[in-house]
């Protein structure tokens, strides 16, 4: 393959690819796509059940309409009720396709918070616990021979229950500090899919650059005892790089596809995935029966890339790579945790890159798979983090572990994901330094995650109090760039840093086995809020300034220091966009930049756009020396709470 040929077939970095490698018009499961599907988003009948008194569809009194998939707490849903209610109900009559004897009809839910129960034509069809992961129900028996069926969904979500994964959802009636309105019920796409009885039901891709190969794992539903085969064709543009068939054994295929190694690094790099050149490999997967007839056909994609931690550095594709990430809460103005549309997800990835970042830490949320698709396609690294529970009980352990495994299984084939974070800031394990059971829990989650996916680093507890981790994540909201520089200026300070420094008032490391040579990422810092605009109130931030111009000055000064700290393997600035009362975003909630994107990008990368005789108006000596006292700034609350 020549460079000219690579350009002709659309390798990123030469000529942008024209094919949509991930799901056309918003296919809700981009890593396993079929053509025959129907979105059920749109108007559904709806009823609130504040005390969860109704137990069946016959009890529910549907008296209004909701726009799915927007949660009833959001204005876009048409409901806009942010009060306390334990349950809500949905109902919709849908047309169903005619099915032959070998076809099945599957009802999919992207995510329903928290416990979903589903009825079809009055008969109970299935349930699922967990507000952030998908589930499906085979409704063939209900649909065969009928023109339509009535779907009823009950979503049970006690607003005061703290022993379940709930992320940033506030348990108080009004959102406060860093907590946001609750999300109840359906908040991701609902869809129908007609499939063959014997079908591809799961795909996993695992690249290996050392052997220049891609491992594929295929799970086949209702496979015969013997004789079925799976064909896998990998291609970049119109160029096929592998085309093989494998026998299905016990309903599964596990194979390593060895590719032709181009050898020299300069040529290899054209084929590798990274934020600067996000080369995707399209995959066609075909299932054949014993007679060689095509039974099922799906599309997917993968990429050649590796991530690792070696010593104190993060490695991407075997080379040291500095992480420049932004904390992203994943909320939108008017639609909550649900993006307004697919274009909004794409736009968030584009804005993150335009601000000079190469990654996003999706905070306390398992994001919609369409966001991960756009991150794969456009080139953005993602840290995936499990939403926390806030009590440590046997039930909370079981709930979080089960749902975390579901999230990993859903997302581990996305090239963009480069780290897993099961716990944040000791949330749900509040007595970690003194409670052996809580430490064992975090250690168990770390090792469980590593056993599910050995190819990515795991941060057992991001922020502080590390007991098992591949990266020491530190949260430090000191507003003074000078103090930040003094704390992290050189490798020589690491022993003192890990033993004595306590950003946020918490010890950074609890387990002496966490080595001083471990990579350190300043995974939360900054959090500079701008004082409320006219008509706004209740603004919150870790520190504050009066105007966007002052934010530009302070952000530039802070990032100049952060970029100079060779000790750090990377950083993650708080945060991407204002989210409800938390006004420390680089963007407003509507994604309007607070100062020009090119200036944000230059500061993010440590490039000064100031003239040779210019200096920031606000002194950085002591952090806020030239700024008004926070108490004198209306609408800005106490800045000391942890995130």
Coordinates of C-alpha atoms in Angstrom, one line a residue:
X1 CA 0.0 0.0 0.0
X2 CA 1.4 3.4 -1.0
X3 CA 0.7 6.7 0.7
X4 CA -1.1 7.7 -2.5
X5 CA -3.3 4.6 -2.2
X6 CA -4.0 5.3 1.5
X7 CA -5.2 8.8 0.5
X8 CA -7.4 7.4 -2.2
X9 CA -9.2 5.0 0.2
X10 CA -9.8 7.7 2.8
X11 CA -7.2 7.2 5.6
X12 CA -7.8 10.1 8.0
X13 CA -5.0 12.7 7.7
X14 CA -5.0 12.6 4.0
X15 CA -8.5 12.7 2.5
X16 CA -11.5 12.5 5.0
X17 CA -13.5 9.4 4.6
X18 CA -16.9 9.7 3.1
X19 CA -18.5 6.6 4.5
X20 CA -20.4 6.7 7.8
X21 CA -18.6 3.9 9.6
X22 CA -20.9 3.8 12.6
X23 CA -24.6 3.5 12.1
X24 CA -25.9 5.9 9.5
X25 CA -28.8 8.0 10.9
X26 CA -28.1 7.4 14.6
X27 CA -28.3 3.6 14.8
X28 CA -28.4 3.1 18.6
X29 CA -25.9 0.3 18.8
X30 CA -23.1 1.3 16.4
X31 CA -20.8 -1.7 17.0
X32 CA -23.4 -4.2 15.8
X33 CA -25.7 -2.8 13.1
X34 CA -28.5 -4.3 11.0
X35 CA -30.7 -2.6 8.4
X36 CA -34.1 -3.8 9.7
X37 CA -34.9 -1.7 12.7
X38 CA -37.5 0.8 13.8
X39 CA -37.1 3.7 16.3
X40 CA -39.9 4.0 18.9
X41 CA -38.8 7.4 20.0
X42 CA -41.6 10.0 20.0
X43 CA -44.9 10.5 21.8
X44 CA -46.0 7.9 24.4
X45 CA -48.9 8.0 26.8
X46 CA -47.6 8.7 30.3
X47 CA -48.6 8.7 33.9
X48 CA -46.9 9.6 37.1
X49 CA -47.2 7.2 40.1
X50 CA -45.7 9.3 43.0
X51 CA -45.9 6.6 45.7
X52 CA -45.5 3.6 43.3
X53 CA -49.0 2.4 44.2
X54 CA -49.9 0.8 40.8
X55 CA -48.7 -2.8 40.2
X56 CA -49.9 -3.5 36.7
X57 CA -50.9 -1.7 33.5
X58 CA -54.6 -2.1 34.4
X59 CA -54.0 0.2 37.4
X60 CA -52.2 3.0 35.6
X61 CA -54.2 6.1 34.6
X62 CA -52.5 7.5 31.5
X63 CA -53.4 11.2 31.5
X64 CA -50.7 12.9 29.5
X65 CA -48.1 12.5 26.7
X66 CA -44.3 12.3 27.0
X67 CA -41.7 12.7 24.3
X68 CA -39.4 9.6 24.5
X69 CA -36.5 9.4 25.1
X70 CA -36.4 12.5 27.3
X71 CA -36.8 12.0 31.0
X72 CA -40.0 13.5 32.6
X73 CA -37.9 15.9 34.7
X74 CA -36.8 17.7 31.5
X75 CA -38.7 20.4 29.6
X76 CA -38.1 18.7 26.3
X77 CA -40.2 15.7 27.5
X78 CA -43.3 17.8 27.7
X79 CA -43.7 16.9 31.4
X80 CA -41.0 19.0 33.2
X81 CA -41.8 17.6 36.7
X82 CA -38.7 17.9 38.9
X83 CA -40.5 16.8 42.1
X84 CA -40.2 13.6 44.0
X85 CA -42.0 10.5 42.5
X86 CA -41.1 6.9 42.8
X87 CA -42.5 5.5 39.6
X88 CA -43.9 6.5 36.2
X89 CA -45.6 4.6 33.4
X90 CA -45.4 4.6 29.6
X91 CA -47.7 3.1 27.0
X92 CA -47.6 3.0 23.2
X93 CA -49.4 1.0 20.5
X94 CA -46.9 0.0 17.8
X95 CA -47.2 -1.7 14.4
X96 CA -45.1 -4.8 14.1
X97 CA -43.7 -6.5 11.0
X98 CA -44.9 -9.8 9.7
X99 CA -42.5 -12.6 10.9
X100 CA -41.8 -15.9 9.3
X101 CA -41.0 -19.0 11.3
X102 CA -37.3 -18.3 11.4
X103 CA -37.5 -14.6 12.5
X104 CA -37.7 -13.0 15.9
X105 CA -38.7 -9.5 17.0
X106 CA -36.6 -7.9 19.7
X107 CA -37.6 -4.8 21.7
X108 CA -34.5 -2.8 22.8
X109 CA -34.1 -0.2 25.5
X110 CA -30.9 1.9 25.5
X111 CA -31.3 2.9 29.2
X112 CA -34.2 3.2 31.7
X113 CA -33.6 4.6 35.1
X114 CA -33.8 2.7 37.4
X115 CA -35.9 -0.6 37.5
X116 CA -37.8 -1.2 34.4
X117 CA -40.7 -3.7 34.0
X118 CA -42.3 -4.3 30.6
X119 CA -45.7 -5.7 29.5
X120 CA -46.8 -6.6 26.0
X121 CA -50.6 -6.6 25.5
X122 CA -51.1 -6.9 29.2
X123 CA -48.7 -9.9 29.7
X124 CA -45.5 -9.4 31.7
X125 CA -42.5 -9.7 29.3
X126 CA -39.4 -8.9 31.3
X127 CA -37.5 -6.5 33.6
X128 CA -34.1 -4.9 34.1
X129 CA -32.4 -3.2 37.0
X130 CA -29.8 -0.5 36.3
X131 CA -30.3 3.0 34.9
X132 CA -27.3 3.3 32.6
X133 CA -27.1 0.0 30.6
X134 CA -29.2 -1.5 27.8
X135 CA -31.5 -4.5 27.8
X136 CA -33.6 -6.3 25.3
X137 CA -36.8 -8.5 25.3
X138 CA -37.8 -11.0 22.7
X139 CA -41.5 -10.2 22.0
X140 CA -42.0 -12.6 19.1
X141 CA -44.6 -14.7 20.9
X142 CA -46.7 -11.5 21.5
X143 CA -46.3 -10.2 18.0
X144 CA -46.7 -13.1 15.6
X145 CA -49.9 -13.0 13.6
X146 CA -50.7 -9.5 14.8
X147 CA -50.6 -6.1 13.2
X148 CA -49.6 -4.3 16.4
X149 CA -49.0 -4.6 20.1
X150 CA -49.3 -2.4 23.1
X151 CA -46.1 -1.8 25.1
X152 CA -46.3 -0.7 28.7
X153 CA -43.2 0.2 30.7
X154 CA -43.1 0.9 34.4
X155 CA -39.9 2.7 35.6
X156 CA -39.4 2.5 39.4
X157 CA -36.8 5.0 40.8
X158 CA -37.0 6.0 44.4
X159 CA -35.5 9.5 44.6
X160 CA -34.2 9.0 48.1
X161 CA -32.5 5.6 47.6
X162 CA -28.7 6.1 48.0
X163 CA -27.6 2.5 47.8
X164 CA -27.9 2.3 44.0
X165 CA -25.7 3.8 41.2
X166 CA -27.1 7.3 40.6
X167 CA -24.2 9.4 39.6
X168 CA -24.8 13.2 39.9
X169 CA -28.6 12.9 40.5
X170 CA -29.5 14.9 43.6
X171 CA -31.4 13.4 46.5
X172 CA -32.6 16.8 47.6
X173 CA -35.7 18.4 46.0
X174 CA -33.7 21.3 44.5
X175 CA -30.3 20.7 42.9
X176 CA -27.4 22.0 45.1
X177 CA -23.6 22.3 44.8
X178 CA -22.4 19.7 42.3
X179 CA -25.6 17.7 42.1
X180 CA -28.2 17.9 39.3
X181 CA -31.9 17.1 38.8
X182 CA -32.9 13.5 38.8
X183 CA -33.4 11.4 35.7
X184 CA -36.3 8.9 35.9
X185 CA -37.5 6.5 33.3
X186 CA -36.6 6.1 29.6
X187 CA -33.7 8.4 28.7
X188 CA -32.1 6.6 25.7
X189 CA -33.6 5.2 22.4
X190 CA -36.3 2.6 22.4
X191 CA -36.3 0.5 19.2
X192 CA -37.6 -2.7 17.5
X193 CA -35.4 -5.0 15.5
X194 CA -36.4 -7.9 13.3
X195 CA -33.7 -10.6 13.5
X196 CA -33.1 -14.3 12.4
X197 CA -33.6 -16.9 15.1
X198 CA -30.0 -17.9 14.7
X199 CA -28.1 -14.7 14.7
X200 CA -25.0 -12.8 15.8
X201 CA -25.8 -11.4 19.3
X202 CA -22.5 -10.1 20.5
X203 CA -19.2 -9.0 19.0
X204 CA -15.9 -8.1 20.7
X205 CA -12.8 -6.7 19.0
X206 CA -9.3 -6.7 20.7
X207 CA -6.4 -5.3 18.8
X208 CA -2.8 -6.3 19.5
X209 CA -0.1 -4.2 18.0
X210 CA 2.8 -6.4 19.2
X211 CA 1.5 -9.2 16.9
X212 CA -0.2 -6.9 14.4
X213 CA -3.5 -8.7 14.8
X214 CA -7.1 -8.2 15.8
X215 CA -8.9 -10.7 18.0
X216 CA -12.6 -11.3 17.3
X217 CA -15.1 -12.9 19.6
X218 CA -18.5 -13.7 18.2
X219 CA -21.5 -15.1 20.1
X220 CA -24.2 -16.7 18.1
X221 CA -27.7 -17.2 19.4
X222 CA -29.5 -20.5 18.8
X223 CA -26.5 -22.0 16.9
X224 CA -26.8 -25.6 15.8
X225 CA -24.5 -28.3 17.4
X226 CA -22.2 -28.1 14.4
X227 CA -21.8 -26.8 10.9
X228 CA -22.5 -23.0 11.3
X229 CA -19.7 -20.7 10.2
X230 CA -19.0 -17.0 10.6
X231 CA -17.3 -14.9 7.9
X232 CA -15.4 -11.8 8.8
X233 CA -14.2 -9.2 6.3
X234 CA -12.1 -6.3 7.4
X235 CA -11.6 -3.3 5.2
X236 CA -10.3 0.2 5.1
X237 CA -12.2 2.1 2.5
X238 CA -12.6 -0.2 -0.5
X239 CA -9.4 -2.1 0.4
X240 CA -9.9 -5.5 2.0
X241 CA -7.2 -6.3 4.7
X242 CA -8.7 -9.7 5.9
X243 CA -11.5 -12.0 4.7
X244 CA -11.9 -15.3 6.6
X245 CA -14.4 -17.8 7.8
X246 CA -14.5 -19.6 11.1
X247 CA -16.5 -22.6 12.5
X248 CA -18.9 -21.8 15.3
X249 CA -18.1 -24.0 18.3
X250 CA -20.5 -24.1 21.3
X251 CA -22.2 -21.0 19.9
X252 CA -19.0 -18.9 19.8
X253 CA -16.1 -18.0 17.7
X254 CA -12.7 -16.9 19.1
X255 CA -10.1 -16.1 16.6
X256 CA -7.0 -13.9 16.0
X257 CA -6.9 -12.2 12.6
X258 CA -3.2 -11.6 11.7
X259 CA -2.8 -8.7 9.3
X260 CA 0.0 -7.9 6.9
X261 CA 2.4 -5.8 8.8
X262 CA 3.7 -2.9 6.8
X263 CA 6.9 -2.9 8.8
X264 CA 8.4 0.6 9.0
X265 CA 6.8 2.8 11.6
X266 CA 6.1 5.7 9.3
X267 CA 3.9 3.4 7.2
X268 CA 2.4 1.6 10.2
X269 CA 1.3 4.9 11.7
X270 CA -1.0 5.5 8.7
X271 CA -3.1 2.5 9.9
X272 CA -3.1 3.2 13.6
X273 CA -6.0 4.9 15.4
X274 CA -5.2 8.0 17.5
X275 CA -6.9 11.4 18.1
X276 CA -4.8 13.0 15.4
X277 CA -5.5 10.3 12.8
X278 CA -8.6 8.2 13.8
X279 CA -8.4 5.4 11.3
X280 CA -11.3 3.0 11.6
X281 CA -11.5 -0.5 10.1
X282 CA -14.9 -1.5 8.8
X283 CA -16.1 -5.0 9.6
X284 CA -18.7 -7.1 7.7
X285 CA -19.7 -10.2 9.8
X286 CA -21.8 -12.8 8.1
X287 CA -23.4 -15.9 9.7
X288 CA -23.8 -19.0 7.5
X289 CA -25.9 -22.2 8.4
X290 CA -24.8 -25.8 7.9
X291 CA -25.7 -25.6 4.2
X292 CA -23.7 -22.4 3.6
X293 CA -26.7 -20.2 3.3
X294 CA -26.5 -16.7 4.7
X295 CA -28.6 -16.4 7.9
X296 CA -27.5 -13.1 9.4
X297 CA -25.4 -10.1 8.3
X298 CA -24.2 -7.3 10.6
X299 CA -21.8 -4.4 10.3
X300 CA -19.3 -3.2 12.9
X301 CA -15.9 -1.5 13.1
X302 CA -12.7 -1.7 15.0
X303 CA -9.2 -0.1 15.0
X304 CA -5.6 -0.8 15.5
X305 CA -4.5 0.9 18.6
X306 CA -3.0 0.1 22.0
X307 CA -3.0 1.8 25.4
X308 CA -0.9 1.1 28.4
X309 CA 0.9 2.6 31.4
X310 CA 4.7 2.0 31.6
X311 CA 6.5 3.5 34.6
X312 CA 5.2 7.1 35.0
X313 CA 4.0 7.5 31.4
X314 CA 0.7 6.8 29.6
X315 CA 1.4 5.1 26.3
X316 CA -0.7 5.3 23.1
X317 CA 0.3 2.9 20.4
X318 CA 3.5 2.2 22.3
X319 CA 4.6 5.8 22.5
X320 CA 4.4 8.2 25.5
X321 CA 1.3 10.3 25.0
X322 CA 0.3 13.3 27.2
X323 CA -3.4 13.2 28.1
X324 CA -5.1 16.6 27.7
X325 CA -8.6 15.9 28.9
X326 CA -11.7 17.8 30.0
X327 CA -14.3 16.7 32.5
X328 CA -17.6 16.3 30.8
X329 CA -20.8 15.8 32.8
X330 CA -22.9 14.8 29.7
X331 CA -25.9 17.0 30.4
X332 CA -27.7 19.3 28.0
X333 CA -29.8 22.4 28.6
X334 CA -33.4 21.4 28.5
X335 CA -32.9 17.7 27.9
X336 CA -30.8 16.5 30.9
X337 CA -28.8 13.4 30.4
X338 CA -30.2 12.8 26.9
X339 CA -28.7 14.6 24.0
X340 CA -31.2 16.7 22.0
X341 CA -30.2 14.7 18.9
X342 CA -27.3 12.8 17.4
X343 CA -25.8 16.0 16.0
X344 CA -25.5 17.3 19.5
X345 CA -23.4 14.3 20.5
X346 CA -21.1 14.9 17.5
X347 CA -20.9 18.6 18.2
X348 CA -19.7 17.9 21.8
X349 CA -16.9 15.7 20.5
X350 CA -16.0 18.4 17.9
X351 CA -16.0 21.2 20.5
X352 CA -13.8 19.2 22.9
X353 CA -11.2 18.8 20.1
X354 CA -11.6 22.4 19.0
X355 CA -10.7 23.5 22.6
X356 CA -7.4 21.7 22.3
X357 CA -8.2 18.6 24.3
X358 CA -7.5 15.1 23.1
X359 CA -9.7 13.3 25.6
X360 CA -12.8 13.6 27.8
X361 CA -13.4 12.1 31.2
X362 CA -17.2 11.3 31.1
X363 CA -18.0 12.0 34.7
X364 CA -20.5 9.8 36.7
X365 CA -22.3 8.7 33.6
X366 CA -22.2 5.8 31.2
X367 CA -22.6 7.8 28.0
X368 CA -24.9 7.0 25.1
X369 CA -23.1 4.7 22.6
X370 CA -23.6 7.3 19.9
X371 CA -21.2 9.6 21.7
X372 CA -18.6 6.8 21.8
X373 CA -19.2 6.3 18.1
X374 CA -18.4 9.9 17.3
X375 CA -15.4 9.8 19.6
X376 CA -14.2 6.7 17.7
X377 CA -14.9 8.3 14.3
X378 CA -13.5 11.8 15.0
X379 CA -10.7 10.8 17.3
X380 CA -11.2 11.6 21.0
X381 CA -9.9 9.5 24.0
X382 CA -12.5 8.7 26.7
X383 CA -12.2 7.7 30.3
X384 CA -15.4 5.7 31.2
X385 CA -16.6 6.1 34.8
X386 CA -19.2 4.2 36.7
X387 CA -21.9 6.3 38.3
X388 CA -21.6 6.0 42.1
X389 CA -23.9 4.7 44.8
X390 CA -23.6 6.7 48.0
X391 CA -24.1 4.0 50.7
X392 CA -21.8 1.0 51.3
X393 CA -24.1 -2.0 51.8
X394 CA -24.1 -5.6 50.4
X395 CA -26.9 -4.5 48.1
X396 CA -25.0 -1.5 46.7
X397 CA -22.0 -3.8 46.1
X398 CA -24.1 -6.3 44.2
X399 CA -25.9 -3.6 42.2
X400 CA -22.8 -1.6 41.2
X401 CA -20.7 -4.6 40.3
X402 CA -23.4 -6.1 38.1
X403 CA -24.1 -2.9 36.3
X404 CA -20.4 -2.1 35.9
X405 CA -19.9 -5.4 34.2
X406 CA -22.8 -4.7 31.9
X407 CA -21.2 -1.3 31.0
X408 CA -17.8 -2.8 30.3
X409 CA -19.4 -5.5 28.1
X410 CA -21.3 -2.9 26.1
X411 CA -18.3 -0.6 25.5
X412 CA -15.0 -2.5 25.5
X413 CA -14.8 -2.7 21.7
X414 CA -14.8 1.1 21.3
X415 CA -11.3 2.3 20.3
X416 CA -11.8 5.6 22.0
X417 CA -12.1 4.2 25.5
X418 CA -8.6 4.2 27.1
X419 CA -9.3 3.8 30.8
X420 CA -11.9 2.4 33.2
X421 CA -12.9 4.2 36.5
X422 CA -15.2 2.1 38.8
X423 CA -15.1 4.5 41.8
X424 CA -14.7 8.3 42.1
X425 CA -13.4 10.2 45.1
X426 CA -14.4 7.4 47.5
X427 CA -18.1 8.0 46.8
X428 CA -19.9 5.0 48.2
X429 CA -16.9 4.0 50.3
X430 CA -16.7 7.0 52.7
X431 CA -14.6 5.2 55.4
X432 CA -12.0 3.9 53.0
X433 CA -8.9 4.7 55.2
X434 CA -10.3 2.9 58.2
X435 CA -12.6 0.2 56.8
X436 CA -10.9 -2.9 55.4
X437 CA -14.2 -4.1 53.8
X438 CA -14.4 -0.9 51.8
X439 CA -10.8 -1.2 50.7
X440 CA -11.4 -4.8 49.7
X441 CA -14.4 -3.7 47.6
X442 CA -12.3 -1.1 45.7
X443 CA -9.5 -3.6 45.2
X444 CA -12.0 -6.2 44.0
X445 CA -13.6 -3.8 41.5
X446 CA -10.1 -3.0 40.2
X447 CA -9.2 -6.6 39.7
X448 CA -12.6 -7.5 38.3
X449 CA -12.3 -4.8 35.7
X450 CA -8.8 -5.9 34.8
X451 CA -10.0 -9.5 34.4
X452 CA -12.7 -8.3 32.0
X453 CA -10.3 -6.2 30.0
X454 CA -6.6 -6.5 30.4
X455 CA -5.9 -4.1 27.5
X456 CA -6.7 -0.8 29.3
X457 CA -5.5 0.8 32.6
X458 CA -7.9 0.9 35.5
X459 CA -8.2 3.7 38.1
X460 CA -9.7 2.0 41.1
X461 CA -10.6 5.2 42.9
X462 CA -10.0 8.4 41.1
X463 CA -9.1 11.5 43.1
X464 CA -7.4 10.3 46.2
X465 CA -7.1 7.3 48.6
X466 CA -5.7 4.9 46.0
X467 CA -5.6 1.3 47.1
X468 CA -5.4 -0.4 43.6
X469 CA -4.7 1.5 40.5
X470 CA -2.7 1.7 37.3
X471 CA -2.8 5.5 37.3
X472 CA -2.8 7.8 40.4
X473 CA -5.6 10.3 39.7
X474 CA -5.4 13.4 41.8
X475 CA -8.1 16.1 42.3
X476 CA -6.7 19.4 43.3
X477 CA -8.7 22.6 43.0
X478 CA -6.1 24.9 44.5
X479 CA -6.8 28.2 42.6
X480 CA -3.1 29.3 42.7
X481 CA -1.0 28.2 39.7
X482 CA 2.1 28.9 41.8
X483 CA 1.1 26.5 44.5
X484 CA 0.1 23.9 41.9
X485 CA 3.6 24.3 40.3
X486 CA 5.3 23.9 43.7
X487 CA 3.3 20.7 44.5
X488 CA 4.0 18.9 41.2
X489 CA 7.1 20.5 39.8
X490 CA 9.4 17.5 39.6
X491 CA 9.7 13.7 40.0
X492 CA 11.7 14.3 43.2
X493 CA 8.6 15.5 45.0
X494 CA 6.6 12.3 44.5
X495 CA 7.4 10.5 47.8
X496 CA 6.5 13.6 49.7
X497 CA 3.5 14.3 47.5
X498 CA 2.0 10.8 48.1
X499 CA 2.8 10.7 51.8
X500 CA 2.1 14.3 53.0
X501 CA 0.2 16.4 50.5
X502 CA -3.6 16.2 50.8
X503 CA -5.5 18.1 48.1
X504 CA -9.1 18.1 49.1
X505 CA -8.0 17.1 52.6
X506 CA -7.6 13.4 51.7
X507 CA -4.6 11.2 51.6
X508 CA -3.6 10.4 48.0
X509 CA -2.5 6.8 48.5
X510 CA -3.6 4.3 51.2
X511 CA -1.8 1.1 49.9
X512 CA 2.0 1.1 50.0
X513 CA 2.0 -1.2 47.0
X514 CA 0.9 1.7 44.9
X515 CA 4.4 2.6 43.6
X516 CA 6.0 6.0 43.5
X517 CA 6.7 5.1 39.8
X518 CA 3.0 5.0 38.9
X519 CA 1.8 7.5 36.3
X520 CA 0.2 10.5 37.9
X521 CA -2.7 12.4 36.2
X522 CA -4.1 15.6 37.6
X523 CA -7.6 14.3 36.8
X524 CA -9.6 17.2 38.2
X525 CA -8.5 20.8 38.7
X526 CA -9.5 24.3 37.7
X527 CA -13.3 24.6 38.2
X528 CA -13.3 28.4 37.6
X529 CA -16.8 29.8 37.6
X530 CA -17.9 33.0 36.0
X531 CA -20.3 35.2 38.0
X532 CA -23.9 34.8 37.0
X533 CA -25.2 36.5 33.9
X534 CA -28.2 38.8 34.1
X535 CA -31.2 36.9 35.3
X536 CA -29.2 33.9 36.6
X537 CA -28.7 32.9 40.2
X538 CA -27.3 30.2 42.4
X539 CA -24.1 29.8 40.5
X540 CA -21.5 27.4 41.9
X541 CA -17.8 26.9 41.3
X542 CA -14.5 26.0 43.0
X543 CA -13.2 29.5 42.5
X544 CA -14.7 32.4 40.6
X545 CA -14.1 35.4 38.4
X546 CA -16.4 38.2 37.4
X547 CA -16.1 38.2 33.6
X548 CA -15.3 35.8 30.7
X549 CA -12.2 38.0 30.0
X550 CA -10.9 37.2 33.5
X551 CA -11.7 33.6 33.0
X552 CA -9.5 33.7 29.8
X553 CA -6.6 35.2 31.8
X554 CA -6.8 32.8 34.7
X555 CA -7.3 29.7 32.5
X556 CA -4.3 30.8 30.3
X557 CA -2.1 31.3 33.4
X558 CA -3.1 28.0 35.0
X559 CA -2.7 26.0 31.8
X560 CA 0.8 27.5 31.2
X561 CA 1.8 26.0 34.5
X562 CA 0.1 22.7 34.0
X563 CA 1.7 22.1 30.6
X564 CA 5.1 22.8 32.1
X565 CA 4.8 20.0 34.7
X566 CA 6.8 17.0 33.4
X567 CA 5.8 15.0 36.4
X568 CA 2.3 14.6 35.1
X569 CA 1.3 12.0 32.5
X570 CA -1.7 14.1 31.7
X571 CA -4.5 16.3 33.1
X572 CA -8.2 16.8 33.1
X573 CA -9.7 20.3 33.5
X574 CA -13.0 20.9 35.2
X575 CA -15.1 21.3 33.1
X576 CA -16.5 21.2 29.5
X577 CA -19.7 23.1 29.9
X578 CA -21.8 24.8 32.6
X579 CA -24.3 22.2 34.0
X580 CA -27.3 23.6 35.9
X581 CA -26.0 25.7 38.8
X582 CA -22.4 24.5 38.3
X583 CA -21.0 27.3 36.2
X584 CA -17.3 26.3 35.9
X585 CA -17.5 25.3 32.2
X586 CA -15.4 26.6 29.4
X587 CA -18.6 26.7 27.5
X588 CA -22.0 27.9 28.6
X589 CA -24.7 25.2 29.0
X590 CA -25.9 26.0 25.4
X591 CA -22.3 25.2 24.2
X592 CA -21.4 28.9 23.5
X593 CA -17.7 29.5 24.3
X594 CA -17.0 31.8 27.2
X595 CA -14.1 33.1 25.2
X596 CA -12.9 32.3 21.7
X597 CA -12.3 28.7 20.9
X598 CA -8.9 29.3 19.3
X599 CA -7.8 31.1 22.6
X600 CA -9.1 28.2 24.7
X601 CA -7.2 25.7 22.5
X602 CA -4.0 27.7 22.6
X603 CA -4.2 27.9 26.4
X604 CA -5.1 24.2 26.7
X605 CA -1.9 23.3 24.9
X606 CA 0.2 25.9 26.7
X607 CA 0.6 28.2 23.8
X608 CA 0.5 31.9 24.7
X609 CA -1.4 34.3 22.4
X610 CA -0.4 37.4 24.4
X611 CA 2.0 39.9 22.9
X612 CA 5.6 40.1 24.2
X613 CA 4.8 43.0 26.5
X614 CA 1.4 41.9 27.6
X615 CA 0.5 40.1 30.8
X616 CA -2.7 38.8 32.4
X617 CA -4.6 41.6 34.2
X618 CA -5.2 39.5 37.3
X619 CA -2.1 38.5 39.2
X620 CA -1.6 34.8 39.8
X621 CA 0.5 35.5 42.9
X622 CA -1.5 33.8 45.6
X623 CA -4.3 32.8 43.2
X624 CA -7.0 35.4 43.9
X625 CA -5.0 38.3 45.2
X626 CA -6.5 40.8 42.8
X627 CA -9.9 39.4 42.8
X628 CA -12.9 40.3 45.0
X629 CA -13.7 38.1 47.9
X630 CA -16.0 35.2 46.9
X631 CA -18.4 36.2 49.7
X632 CA -18.8 39.5 47.9
X633 CA -19.9 37.9 44.6
X634 CA -23.6 37.3 44.5
X635 CA -24.8 33.7 43.7
X636 CA -21.5 32.0 44.4
X637 CA -21.7 29.4 47.1
X638 CA -19.0 27.8 49.2
X639 CA -16.1 26.6 47.1
X640 CA -14.7 23.9 49.3
X641 CA -17.0 20.9 48.6
X642 CA -15.5 17.8 46.8
X643 CA -16.7 16.7 43.4

